[in-house]
Tab-separated table of N, CA, C and O in Angstrom:
chain	number	residue	atom	x	y	z
A	3	MET	N	112.604	55.521	-49.835
A	3	MET	CA	111.523	55.333	-48.897
A	3	MET	C	111.359	56.614	-48.080
A	3	MET	O	112.322	57.209	-47.645
A	4	LYS	N	110.106	57.015	-47.874
A	4	LYS	CA	109.793	58.170	-47.039
A	4	LYS	C	108.773	57.737	-45.998
A	4	LYS	O	107.647	57.394	-46.337
A	5	LEU	N	109.188	57.750	-44.735
A	5	LEU	CA	108.298	57.365	-43.649
A	5	LEU	C	107.536	58.584	-43.160
A	5	LEU	O	108.055	59.698	-43.163
A	6	ARG	N	106.311	58.374	-42.721
A	6	ARG	CA	105.428	59.484	-42.393
A	6	ARG	C	105.284	59.762	-40.899
A	6	ARG	O	105.382	60.893	-40.459
A	7	ARG	N	104.968	58.759	-40.084
A	7	ARG	CA	104.722	58.963	-38.651
A	7	ARG	C	104.666	57.621	-37.948
A	7	ARG	O	104.626	56.588	-38.587
A	8	PHE	N	104.613	57.684	-36.621
A	8	PHE	CA	104.400	56.464	-35.844
A	8	PHE	C	102.968	55.992	-36.047
A	8	PHE	O	102.046	56.790	-36.035
A	9	ASP	N	102.784	54.701	-36.177
A	9	ASP	CA	101.457	54.111	-36.205
A	9	ASP	C	101.125	53.580	-34.809
A	9	ASP	O	100.094	53.881	-34.256
A	10	HIS	N	102.029	52.768	-34.258
A	10	HIS	CA	101.826	52.232	-32.917
A	10	HIS	C	103.162	51.830	-32.318
A	10	HIS	O	104.154	51.709	-33.022
A	11	LEU	N	103.149	51.658	-31.014
A	11	LEU	CA	104.272	51.049	-30.324
A	11	LEU	C	103.700	50.127	-29.268
A	11	LEU	O	102.500	50.122	-29.026
A	12	VAL	N	104.557	49.322	-28.670
A	12	VAL	CA	104.099	48.318	-27.723
A	12	VAL	C	104.585	48.659	-26.320
A	12	VAL	O	105.761	48.957	-26.126
A	13	LEU	N	103.664	48.618	-25.369
A	13	LEU	CA	103.985	48.752	-23.948
A	13	LEU	C	103.927	47.355	-23.344
A	13	LEU	O	102.888	46.696	-23.401
A	14	THR	N	105.029	46.885	-22.798
A	14	THR	CA	105.026	45.635	-22.051
A	14	THR	C	104.798	46.017	-20.599
A	14	THR	O	105.539	46.828	-20.052
A	15	VAL	N	103.761	45.462	-19.980
A	15	VAL	CA	103.358	45.906	-18.644
A	15	VAL	C	103.352	44.756	-17.642
A	15	VAL	O	103.160	43.597	-18.010
A	16	LYS	N	103.548	45.098	-16.377
A	16	LYS	CA	103.498	44.111	-15.297
A	16	LYS	C	102.078	43.909	-14.795
A	16	LYS	O	101.690	42.807	-14.457
A	17	ASP	N	101.309	44.993	-14.727
A	17	ASP	CA	99.969	44.938	-14.145
A	17	ASP	C	98.999	45.638	-15.098
A	17	ASP	O	98.923	46.867	-15.130
A	18	LEU	N	98.271	44.846	-15.867
A	18	LEU	CA	97.377	45.380	-16.893
A	18	LEU	C	96.360	46.353	-16.315
A	18	LEU	O	96.169	47.454	-16.844
A	19	SER	N	95.709	45.998	-15.225
A	19	SER	CA	94.652	46.857	-14.686
A	19	SER	C	95.202	48.204	-14.216
A	19	SER	O	94.576	49.245	-14.434
A	20	ARG	N	96.366	48.222	-13.585
A	20	ARG	CA	96.964	49.496	-13.163
A	20	ARG	C	97.344	50.357	-14.368
A	20	ARG	O	97.157	51.566	-14.355
A	21	THR	N	97.867	49.723	-15.412
A	21	THR	CA	98.248	50.463	-16.616
A	21	THR	C	97.022	51.057	-17.286
A	21	THR	O	97.020	52.246	-17.658
A	22	LEU	N	95.970	50.263	-17.453
A	22	LEU	CA	94.752	50.764	-18.097
A	22	LEU	C	94.112	51.872	-17.272
A	22	LEU	O	93.602	52.852	-17.823
A	23	ASP	N	94.157	51.762	-15.948
A	23	ASP	CA	93.636	52.815	-15.078
A	23	ASP	C	94.437	54.108	-15.248
A	23	ASP	O	93.869	55.187	-15.359
A	24	PHE	N	95.754	53.998	-15.287
A	24	PHE	CA	96.603	55.182	-15.427
A	24	PHE	C	96.318	55.913	-16.745
A	24	PHE	O	96.048	57.108	-16.759
A	25	TYR	N	96.382	55.181	-17.859
A	25	TYR	CA	96.191	55.837	-19.154
A	25	TYR	C	94.727	56.241	-19.373
A	25	TYR	O	94.459	57.295	-19.941
A	26	GLY	N	93.805	55.426	-18.908
A	26	GLY	CA	92.384	55.716	-19.099
A	26	GLY	C	91.833	56.745	-18.144
A	26	GLY	O	91.274	57.758	-18.557
A	27	ARG	N	92.004	56.529	-16.842
A	27	ARG	CA	91.423	57.437	-15.845
A	27	ARG	C	92.300	58.658	-15.586
A	27	ARG	O	91.838	59.791	-15.636
A	28	VAL	N	93.596	58.451	-15.343
A	28	VAL	CA	94.483	59.558	-14.985
A	28	VAL	C	94.747	60.466	-16.189
A	28	VAL	O	94.631	61.684	-16.091
A	29	LEU	N	95.084	59.865	-17.338
A	29	LEU	CA	95.398	60.682	-18.520
A	29	LEU	C	94.204	60.892	-19.442
A	29	LEU	O	94.283	61.705	-20.363
A	30	GLY	N	93.113	60.168	-19.241
A	30	GLY	CA	91.912	60.372	-20.053
A	30	GLY	C	92.019	59.882	-21.482
A	30	GLY	O	91.323	60.358	-22.368
A	31	VAL	N	92.887	58.908	-21.717
A	31	VAL	CA	93.091	58.354	-23.056
A	31	VAL	C	92.177	57.139	-23.225
A	31	VAL	O	92.072	56.313	-22.320
A	32	PRO	N	91.518	56.991	-24.370
A	32	PRO	CA	90.651	55.819	-24.575
A	32	PRO	C	91.445	54.506	-24.542
A	32	PRO	O	92.502	54.401	-25.155
A	33	VAL	N	90.928	53.532	-23.798
A	33	VAL	CA	91.499	52.187	-23.789
A	33	VAL	C	90.403	51.228	-24.239
A	33	VAL	O	89.230	51.434	-23.951
A	34	GLU	N	90.800	50.212	-24.984
A	34	GLU	CA	89.802	49.269	-25.493
A	34	GLU	C	90.397	47.877	-25.644
A	34	GLU	O	91.604	47.724	-25.814
A	35	GLU	N	89.531	46.887	-25.577
A	35	GLU	CA	89.926	45.504	-25.754
A	35	GLU	C	89.241	44.962	-27.001
A	35	GLU	O	88.048	45.169	-27.209
A	36	THR	N	90.022	44.324	-27.854
A	36	THR	CA	89.485	43.702	-29.061
A	36	THR	C	90.085	42.316	-29.193
A	36	THR	O	91.316	42.185	-29.290
A	37	ARG	N	89.243	41.311	-29.135
A	37	ARG	CA	89.674	39.918	-29.294
A	37	ARG	C	90.834	39.562	-28.354
A	37	ARG	O	91.809	38.948	-28.759
A	38	GLY	N	90.723	39.991	-27.098
A	38	GLY	CA	91.722	39.639	-26.102
A	38	GLY	C	92.976	40.485	-26.095
A	38	GLY	O	93.895	40.218	-25.328
A	39	ARG	N	93.023	41.498	-26.943
A	39	ARG	CA	94.197	42.375	-26.994
A	39	ARG	C	93.790	43.774	-26.563
A	39	ARG	O	92.774	44.300	-27.013
A	40	TRP	N	94.608	44.386	-25.689
A	40	TRP	CA	94.317	45.732	-25.186
A	40	TRP	C	95.077	46.776	-25.972
A	40	TRP	O	96.228	46.572	-26.373
A	41	VAL	N	94.402	47.915	-26.197
A	41	VAL	CA	94.958	49.027	-26.963
A	41	VAL	C	94.679	50.322	-26.212
A	41	VAL	O	93.594	50.508	-25.668
A	42	ILE	N	95.664	51.199	-26.200
A	42	ILE	CA	95.508	52.550	-25.681
A	42	ILE	C	95.560	53.465	-26.897
A	42	ILE	O	96.557	53.495	-27.615
A	43	ARG	N	94.465	54.164	-27.172
A	43	ARG	CA	94.370	55.029	-28.357
A	43	ARG	C	94.930	56.412	-28.073
A	43	ARG	O	94.713	56.976	-27.009
A	44	LEU	N	95.628	56.957	-29.042
A	44	LEU	CA	96.185	58.300	-28.918
A	44	LEU	C	96.105	58.972	-30.280
A	44	LEU	O	96.985	58.809	-31.113
A	45	GLY	N	95.004	59.702	-30.495
A	45	GLY	CA	94.798	60.317	-31.805
A	45	GLY	C	94.747	59.242	-32.876
A	45	GLY	O	94.003	58.269	-32.765
A	46	GLU	N	95.576	59.389	-33.886
A	46	GLU	CA	95.620	58.418	-34.982
A	46	GLU	C	96.599	57.275	-34.709
A	46	GLU	O	96.748	56.390	-35.539
A	47	ALA	N	97.263	57.310	-33.569
A	47	ALA	CA	98.231	56.271	-33.211
A	47	ALA	C	97.691	55.460	-32.033
A	47	ALA	O	96.637	55.763	-31.482
A	48	LYS	N	98.442	54.425	-31.650
A	48	LYS	CA	98.007	53.609	-30.516
A	48	LYS	C	99.204	52.941	-29.864
A	48	LYS	O	100.284	52.830	-30.453
A	49	PHE	N	98.986	52.501	-28.613
A	49	PHE	CA	99.913	51.631	-27.909
A	49	PHE	C	99.229	50.274	-27.832
A	49	PHE	O	98.111	50.181	-27.335
A	50	ASN	N	99.888	49.234	-28.316
A	50	ASN	CA	99.421	47.882	-28.048
A	50	ASN	C	99.979	47.511	-26.674
A	50	ASN	O	101.135	47.802	-26.371
A	51	VAL	N	99.165	46.881	-25.842
A	51	VAL	CA	99.580	46.539	-24.489
A	51	VAL	C	99.827	45.035	-24.404
A	51	VAL	O	98.926	44.240	-24.674
A	52	HIS	N	101.047	44.671	-24.038
A	52	HIS	CA	101.413	43.270	-23.863
A	52	HIS	C	101.607	43.001	-22.381
A	52	HIS	O	102.292	43.749	-21.693
A	53	ARG	N	101.013	41.910	-21.900
A	53	ARG	CA	101.064	41.572	-20.474
A	53	ARG	C	102.309	40.794	-20.078
A	53	ARG	O	102.596	40.632	-18.915
A	54	ARG	N	103.040	40.314	-21.019
A	54	ARG	CA	104.283	39.609	-20.712
A	54	ARG	C	105.239	39.797	-21.897
A	54	ARG	O	104.803	40.019	-23.031
A	55	PRO	N	106.532	39.699	-21.647
A	55	PRO	CA	107.509	39.875	-22.729
A	55	PRO	C	107.268	38.893	-23.873
A	55	PRO	O	107.083	37.708	-23.641
A	56	GLY	N	107.230	39.417	-25.078
A	56	GLY	CA	107.072	38.572	-26.256
A	56	GLY	C	105.723	37.904	-26.362
A	56	GLY	O	105.599	36.856	-26.986
A	57	GLU	N	104.683	38.505	-25.780
A	57	GLU	CA	103.348	37.903	-25.780
A	57	GLU	C	102.870	37.593	-27.192
A	57	GLU	O	102.259	36.562	-27.438
A	58	PHE	N	103.112	38.489	-28.115
A	58	PHE	CA	102.753	38.277	-29.518
A	58	PHE	C	104.027	38.347	-30.338
A	58	PHE	O	104.869	39.210	-30.130
A	59	GLN	N	104.173	37.422	-31.281
A	59	GLN	CA	105.387	37.343	-32.090
A	59	GLN	C	105.131	37.814	-33.505
A	59	GLN	O	104.028	37.636	-34.008
A	60	PRO	N	106.100	38.415	-34.148
A	60	PRO	CA	107.422	38.720	-33.627
A	60	PRO	C	107.354	39.866	-32.615
A	60	PRO	O	106.413	40.649	-32.619
A	61	ALA	N	108.372	39.961	-31.781
A	61	ALA	CA	108.428	40.987	-30.736
A	61	ALA	C	109.848	41.535	-30.656
A	61	ALA	O	110.778	40.985	-31.252
A	62	ALA	N	110.001	42.602	-29.894
A	62	ALA	CA	111.329	43.153	-29.646
A	62	ALA	C	112.209	42.059	-29.050
A	62	ALA	O	111.724	41.135	-28.400
A	63	GLU	N	113.505	42.167	-29.257
A	63	GLU	CA	114.418	41.139	-28.761
A	63	GLU	C	114.440	41.067	-27.237
A	63	GLU	O	114.537	39.999	-26.649
A	64	ARG	N	114.333	42.218	-26.565
A	64	ARG	CA	114.366	42.249	-25.100
A	64	ARG	C	113.231	43.116	-24.557
A	64	ARG	O	113.472	44.177	-23.967
A	65	PRO	N	111.986	42.707	-24.725
A	65	PRO	CA	110.878	43.528	-24.223
A	65	PRO	C	110.833	43.522	-22.697
A	65	PRO	O	110.840	42.465	-22.078
A	66	VAL	N	110.867	44.722	-22.120
A	66	VAL	CA	110.805	44.860	-20.665
A	66	VAL	C	109.849	45.995	-20.323
A	66	VAL	O	109.657	46.918	-21.109
A	67	SER	N	109.278	45.920	-19.146
A	67	SER	CA	108.417	47.005	-18.706
A	67	SER	C	109.265	48.094	-18.065
A	67	SER	O	110.326	47.818	-17.501
A	68	GLY	N	108.806	49.331	-18.184
A	68	GLY	CA	109.463	50.455	-17.524
A	68	GLY	C	110.665	51.027	-18.229
A	68	GLY	O	111.410	51.803	-17.637
A	69	ALA	N	110.887	50.704	-19.498
A	69	ALA	CA	112.081	51.163	-20.201
A	69	ALA	C	111.813	52.314	-21.178
A	69	ALA	O	112.727	52.763	-21.849
A	70	LEU	N	110.567	52.785	-21.244
A	70	LEU	CA	110.241	53.818	-22.231
A	70	LEU	C	110.250	55.216	-21.631
A	70	LEU	O	110.025	55.412	-20.449
A	71	ASP	N	110.492	56.176	-22.499
A	71	ASP	CA	110.423	57.597	-22.186
A	71	ASP	C	109.521	58.182	-23.264
A	71	ASP	O	109.919	58.316	-24.415
A	72	LEU	N	108.247	58.456	-22.907
A	72	LEU	CA	107.239	58.879	-23.871
A	72	LEU	C	106.930	60.361	-23.722
A	72	LEU	O	106.923	60.880	-22.613
A	73	CYS	N	106.623	61.002	-24.816
A	73	CYS	CA	106.144	62.380	-24.770
A	73	CYS	C	104.805	62.427	-25.493
A	73	CYS	O	104.715	62.081	-26.670
A	74	LEU	N	103.761	62.836	-24.768
A	74	LEU	CA	102.412	62.886	-25.314
A	74	LEU	C	101.969	64.337	-25.399
A	74	LEU	O	102.051	65.073	-24.419
A	75	GLU	N	101.502	64.736	-26.568
A	75	GLU	CA	101.118	66.126	-26.813
A	75	GLU	C	99.640	66.355	-26.526
A	75	GLU	O	98.785	65.577	-26.956
A	76	LEU	N	99.350	67.438	-25.828
A	76	LEU	CA	97.965	67.831	-25.588
A	76	LEU	C	97.310	68.277	-26.882
A	76	LEU	O	97.983	68.761	-27.808
A	77	GLU	N	96.002	68.167	-26.949
A	77	GLU	CA	95.235	68.697	-28.076
A	77	GLU	C	95.424	70.214	-28.131
A	77	GLU	O	95.556	70.856	-27.077
A	78	PRO	N	95.407	70.806	-29.320
A	78	PRO	CA	95.492	72.267	-29.415
A	78	PRO	C	94.380	72.914	-28.592
A	78	PRO	O	93.245	72.441	-28.568
A	79	GLY	N	94.720	73.969	-27.885
A	79	GLY	CA	93.748	74.680	-27.069
A	79	GLY	C	93.680	74.198	-25.631
A	79	GLY	O	93.145	74.882	-24.772
A	80	GLU	N	94.207	72.991	-25.357
A	80	GLU	CA	94.248	72.483	-23.979
A	80	GLU	C	95.387	73.186	-23.242
A	80	GLU	O	96.488	73.327	-23.776
A	81	LYS	N	95.150	73.609	-22.032
A	81	LYS	CA	96.157	74.312	-21.233
A	81	LYS	C	96.977	73.312	-20.414
A	81	LYS	O	96.412	72.467	-19.726
A	82	LEU	N	98.287	73.453	-20.476
A	82	LEU	CA	99.184	72.559	-19.757
A	82	LEU	C	98.957	72.645	-18.248
A	82	LEU	O	98.978	71.626	-17.552
A	83	GLU	N	98.712	73.838	-17.736
A	83	GLU	CA	98.458	74.002	-16.305
A	83	GLU	C	97.223	73.209	-15.866
A	83	GLU	O	97.214	72.613	-14.781
A	84	ASN	N	96.186	73.201	-16.698
A	84	ASN	CA	94.976	72.433	-16.381
A	84	ASN	C	95.264	70.935	-16.378
A	84	ASN	O	94.791	70.205	-15.503
A	85	ALA	N	96.039	70.469	-17.361
A	85	ALA	CA	96.399	69.046	-17.419
A	85	ALA	C	97.215	68.657	-16.195
A	85	ALA	O	97.002	67.591	-15.607
A	86	PHE	N	98.115	69.525	-15.759
A	86	PHE	CA	98.932	69.277	-14.582
A	86	PHE	C	98.041	69.117	-13.345
A	86	PHE	O	98.199	68.171	-12.565
A	87	LYS	N	97.080	70.008	-13.204
A	87	LYS	CA	96.143	69.937	-12.074
A	87	LYS	C	95.292	68.667	-12.146
A	87	LYS	O	95.023	68.038	-11.121
A	88	GLU	N	94.867	68.280	-13.345
A	88	GLU	CA	94.027	67.088	-13.516
A	88	GLU	C	94.750	65.814	-13.100
A	88	GLU	O	94.170	64.969	-12.415
A	89	VAL	N	96.012	65.652	-13.515
A	89	VAL	CA	96.722	64.422	-13.162
A	89	VAL	C	97.002	64.371	-11.661
A	89	VAL	O	96.932	63.303	-11.050
A	90	LYS	N	97.268	65.517	-11.056
A	90	LYS	CA	97.464	65.549	-9.602
A	90	LYS	C	96.159	65.203	-8.879
A	90	LYS	O	96.165	64.438	-7.917
A	91	ALA	N	95.042	65.755	-9.357
A	91	ALA	CA	93.737	65.465	-8.752
A	91	ALA	C	93.380	63.988	-8.897
A	91	ALA	O	92.658	63.433	-8.060
A	92	ALA	N	93.886	63.339	-9.950
A	92	ALA	CA	93.621	61.912	-10.173
A	92	ALA	C	94.554	61.022	-9.352
A	92	ALA	O	94.469	59.798	-9.433
A	93	GLY	N	95.454	61.640	-8.590
A	93	GLY	CA	96.327	60.871	-7.715
A	93	GLY	C	97.714	60.597	-8.241
A	93	GLY	O	98.499	59.907	-7.593
A	94	ALA	N	98.058	61.127	-9.403
A	94	ALA	CA	99.398	60.923	-9.958
A	94	ALA	C	100.344	61.971	-9.373
A	94	ALA	O	99.958	63.124	-9.179
A	95	GLU	N	101.576	61.569	-9.111
A	95	GLU	CA	102.579	62.484	-8.586
A	95	GLU	C	103.560	62.858	-9.691
A	95	GLU	O	104.336	62.003	-10.144
A	96	PRO	N	103.546	64.100	-10.135
A	96	PRO	CA	104.522	64.511	-11.152
A	96	PRO	C	105.962	64.348	-10.653
A	96	PRO	O	106.239	64.554	-9.471
A	97	VAL	N	106.843	63.972	-11.558
A	97	VAL	CA	108.264	63.844	-11.271
A	97	VAL	C	108.926	65.213	-11.385
A	97	VAL	O	109.845	65.530	-10.652
A	98	LEU	N	108.425	66.019	-12.328
A	98	LEU	CA	108.955	67.356	-12.578
A	98	LEU	C	107.804	68.232	-13.037
A	98	LEU	O	107.016	67.819	-13.892
A	99	GLY	N	107.710	69.414	-12.465
A	99	GLY	CA	106.649	70.346	-12.829
A	99	GLY	C	106.861	70.936	-14.210
A	99	GLY	O	107.740	70.507	-14.962
A	100	ILE	N	106.086	71.940	-14.530
A	100	ILE	CA	106.097	72.533	-15.871
A	100	ILE	C	107.426	73.232	-16.157
A	100	ILE	O	107.875	74.082	-15.390
A	101	VAL	N	108.031	72.823	-17.275
A	101	VAL	CA	109.334	73.347	-17.701
A	101	VAL	C	109.318	73.596	-19.205
A	101	VAL	O	108.478	73.068	-19.932
A	102	ASN	N	110.258	74.391	-19.669
A	102	ASN	CA	110.433	74.632	-21.105
A	102	ASN	C	111.309	73.533	-21.687
A	102	ASN	O	112.326	73.157	-21.090
A	103	ARG	N	110.917	73.026	-22.841
A	103	ARG	CA	111.655	71.970	-23.524
A	103	ARG	C	111.633	72.243	-25.026
A	103	ARG	O	110.952	73.147	-25.503
A	104	THR	N	112.322	71.398	-25.773
A	104	THR	CA	112.282	71.450	-27.229
A	104	THR	C	111.795	70.098	-27.719
A	104	THR	O	112.388	69.064	-27.389
A	105	GLY	N	110.709	70.108	-28.473
A	105	GLY	CA	110.134	68.875	-28.994
A	105	GLY	C	110.400	68.726	-30.479
A	105	GLY	O	111.204	69.460	-31.063
A	106	ALA	N	109.686	67.811	-31.103
A	106	ALA	CA	109.854	67.519	-32.524
A	106	ALA	C	109.528	68.729	-33.403
A	106	ALA	O	110.075	68.871	-34.486
A	107	ARG	N	108.634	69.610	-32.913
A	107	ARG	CA	108.219	70.775	-33.706
A	107	ARG	C	108.730	72.090	-33.144
A	107	ARG	O	108.260	73.147	-33.528
A	108	GLY	N	109.689	72.017	-32.221
A	108	GLY	CA	110.273	73.241	-31.692
A	108	GLY	C	109.982	73.452	-30.216
A	108	GLY	O	109.712	72.498	-29.481
A	109	PRO	N	110.009	74.725	-29.767
A	109	PRO	CA	109.817	75.022	-28.350
A	109	PRO	C	108.447	74.565	-27.850
A	109	PRO	O	107.438	74.722	-28.537
A	110	MET	N	108.444	74.010	-26.653
A	110	MET	CA	107.210	73.537	-26.027
A	110	MET	C	107.387	73.647	-24.518
A	110	MET	O	108.484	73.896	-24.029
A	111	ARG	N	106.300	73.438	-23.797
A	111	ARG	CA	106.349	73.334	-22.341
A	111	ARG	C	105.811	71.963	-21.971
A	111	ARG	O	104.949	71.423	-22.670
A	112	SER	N	106.325	71.405	-20.884
A	112	SER	CA	105.887	70.071	-20.512
A	112	SER	C	106.073	69.816	-19.021
A	112	SER	O	106.728	70.584	-18.322
A	113	PHE	N	105.468	68.706	-18.546
A	113	PHE	CA	105.711	68.184	-17.211
A	113	PHE	C	105.842	66.675	-17.317
A	113	PHE	O	105.482	66.080	-18.333
A	114	TYR	N	106.374	66.061	-16.260
A	114	TYR	CA	106.714	64.648	-16.289
A	114	TYR	C	106.076	63.878	-15.135
A	114	TYR	O	105.969	64.394	-14.025
A	115	LEU	N	105.688	62.639	-15.400
A	115	LEU	CA	105.223	61.716	-14.385
A	115	LEU	C	105.599	60.306	-14.824
A	115	LEU	O	106.131	60.122	-15.913
A	116	ARG	N	105.349	59.337	-13.968
A	116	ARG	CA	105.648	57.937	-14.312
A	116	ARG	C	104.366	57.118	-14.326
A	116	ARG	O	103.485	57.337	-13.512
A	117	ASP	N	104.313	56.171	-15.278
A	117	ASP	CA	103.173	55.253	-15.289
A	117	ASP	C	103.450	54.129	-14.283
A	117	ASP	O	104.521	54.100	-13.667
A	118	PRO	N	102.510	53.216	-14.075
A	118	PRO	CA	102.701	52.171	-13.056
A	118	PRO	C	103.921	51.281	-13.265
A	118	PRO	O	104.413	50.680	-12.315
A	119	ASP	N	104.433	51.189	-14.493
A	119	ASP	CA	105.616	50.373	-14.749
A	119	ASP	C	106.914	51.160	-14.632
A	119	ASP	O	107.989	50.598	-14.795
A	120	GLY	N	106.820	52.457	-14.388
A	120	GLY	CA	108.013	53.279	-14.265
A	120	GLY	C	108.421	53.979	-15.549
A	120	GLY	O	109.435	54.675	-15.577
A	121	ASN	N	107.655	53.785	-16.629
A	121	ASN	CA	107.945	54.529	-17.855
A	121	ASN	C	107.807	56.020	-17.562
A	121	ASN	O	106.887	56.442	-16.861
A	122	LEU	N	108.715	56.823	-18.101
A	122	LEU	CA	108.624	58.262	-17.942
A	122	LEU	C	107.637	58.784	-18.983
A	122	LEU	O	107.775	58.512	-20.174
A	123	VAL	N	106.627	59.506	-18.523
A	123	VAL	CA	105.599	60.048	-19.408
A	123	VAL	C	105.660	61.567	-19.316
A	123	VAL	O	105.444	62.150	-18.262
A	124	GLU	N	105.987	62.183	-20.424
A	124	GLU	CA	106.043	63.638	-20.527
A	124	GLU	C	104.767	64.100	-21.214
A	124	GLU	O	104.378	63.557	-22.243
A	125	ILE	N	104.103	65.079	-20.633
A	125	ILE	CA	102.915	65.681	-21.241
A	125	ILE	C	103.350	67.057	-21.729
A	125	ILE	O	103.871	67.860	-20.945
A	126	CYS	N	103.146	67.334	-23.023
A	126	CYS	CA	103.646	68.592	-23.570
A	126	CYS	C	102.561	69.386	-24.282
A	126	CYS	O	101.515	68.854	-24.647
A	127	SER	N	102.886	70.655	-24.487
A	127	SER	CA	102.006	71.549	-25.219
A	127	SER	C	102.846	72.531	-26.033
A	127	SER	O	103.828	73.072	-25.529
A	128	TYR	N	102.440	72.734	-27.274
A	128	TYR	CA	103.071	73.720	-28.137
A	128	TYR	C	102.237	75.000	-28.145
A	128	TYR	O	101.964	75.567	-29.188
A	129	GLU	N	101.826	75.442	-26.957
A	129	GLU	CA	101.001	76.644	-26.843
A	129	GLU	C	101.707	77.822	-27.497
A	129	GLU	O	102.903	77.997	-27.343
A	130	ARG	N	100.949	78.632	-28.154
A	130	ARG	CA	101.516	79.817	-28.797
A	130	ARG	C	101.245	81.024	-27.916
A	130	ARG	O	100.248	81.208	-27.335
């Protein structure tokens, strides 16, 4: 078996409206509702949003809000400094400013903030 990439993951959230506002307004990611289910789109992948643990079955054995550490990559050509300024202007408080890190594809730069549930959200760029 050869696996290719993530298709989706599930965010279990305490407050749906705050979560959708954070990902939609603060991070500028498309959010949509289809047949009563909320989705946060990220390129070819997505986050399914669950409002309570085990909302849809089967589910993780212990779904909890605030337990994830996510790293989201900027589109090529987007400047990390601009993204940092945008999230601050939208009212988000970064946990850590721009730093050098190593991601899945090698050296990158990133900054960190938390979503409304306390998940750590890293925004990164593989700028050359």
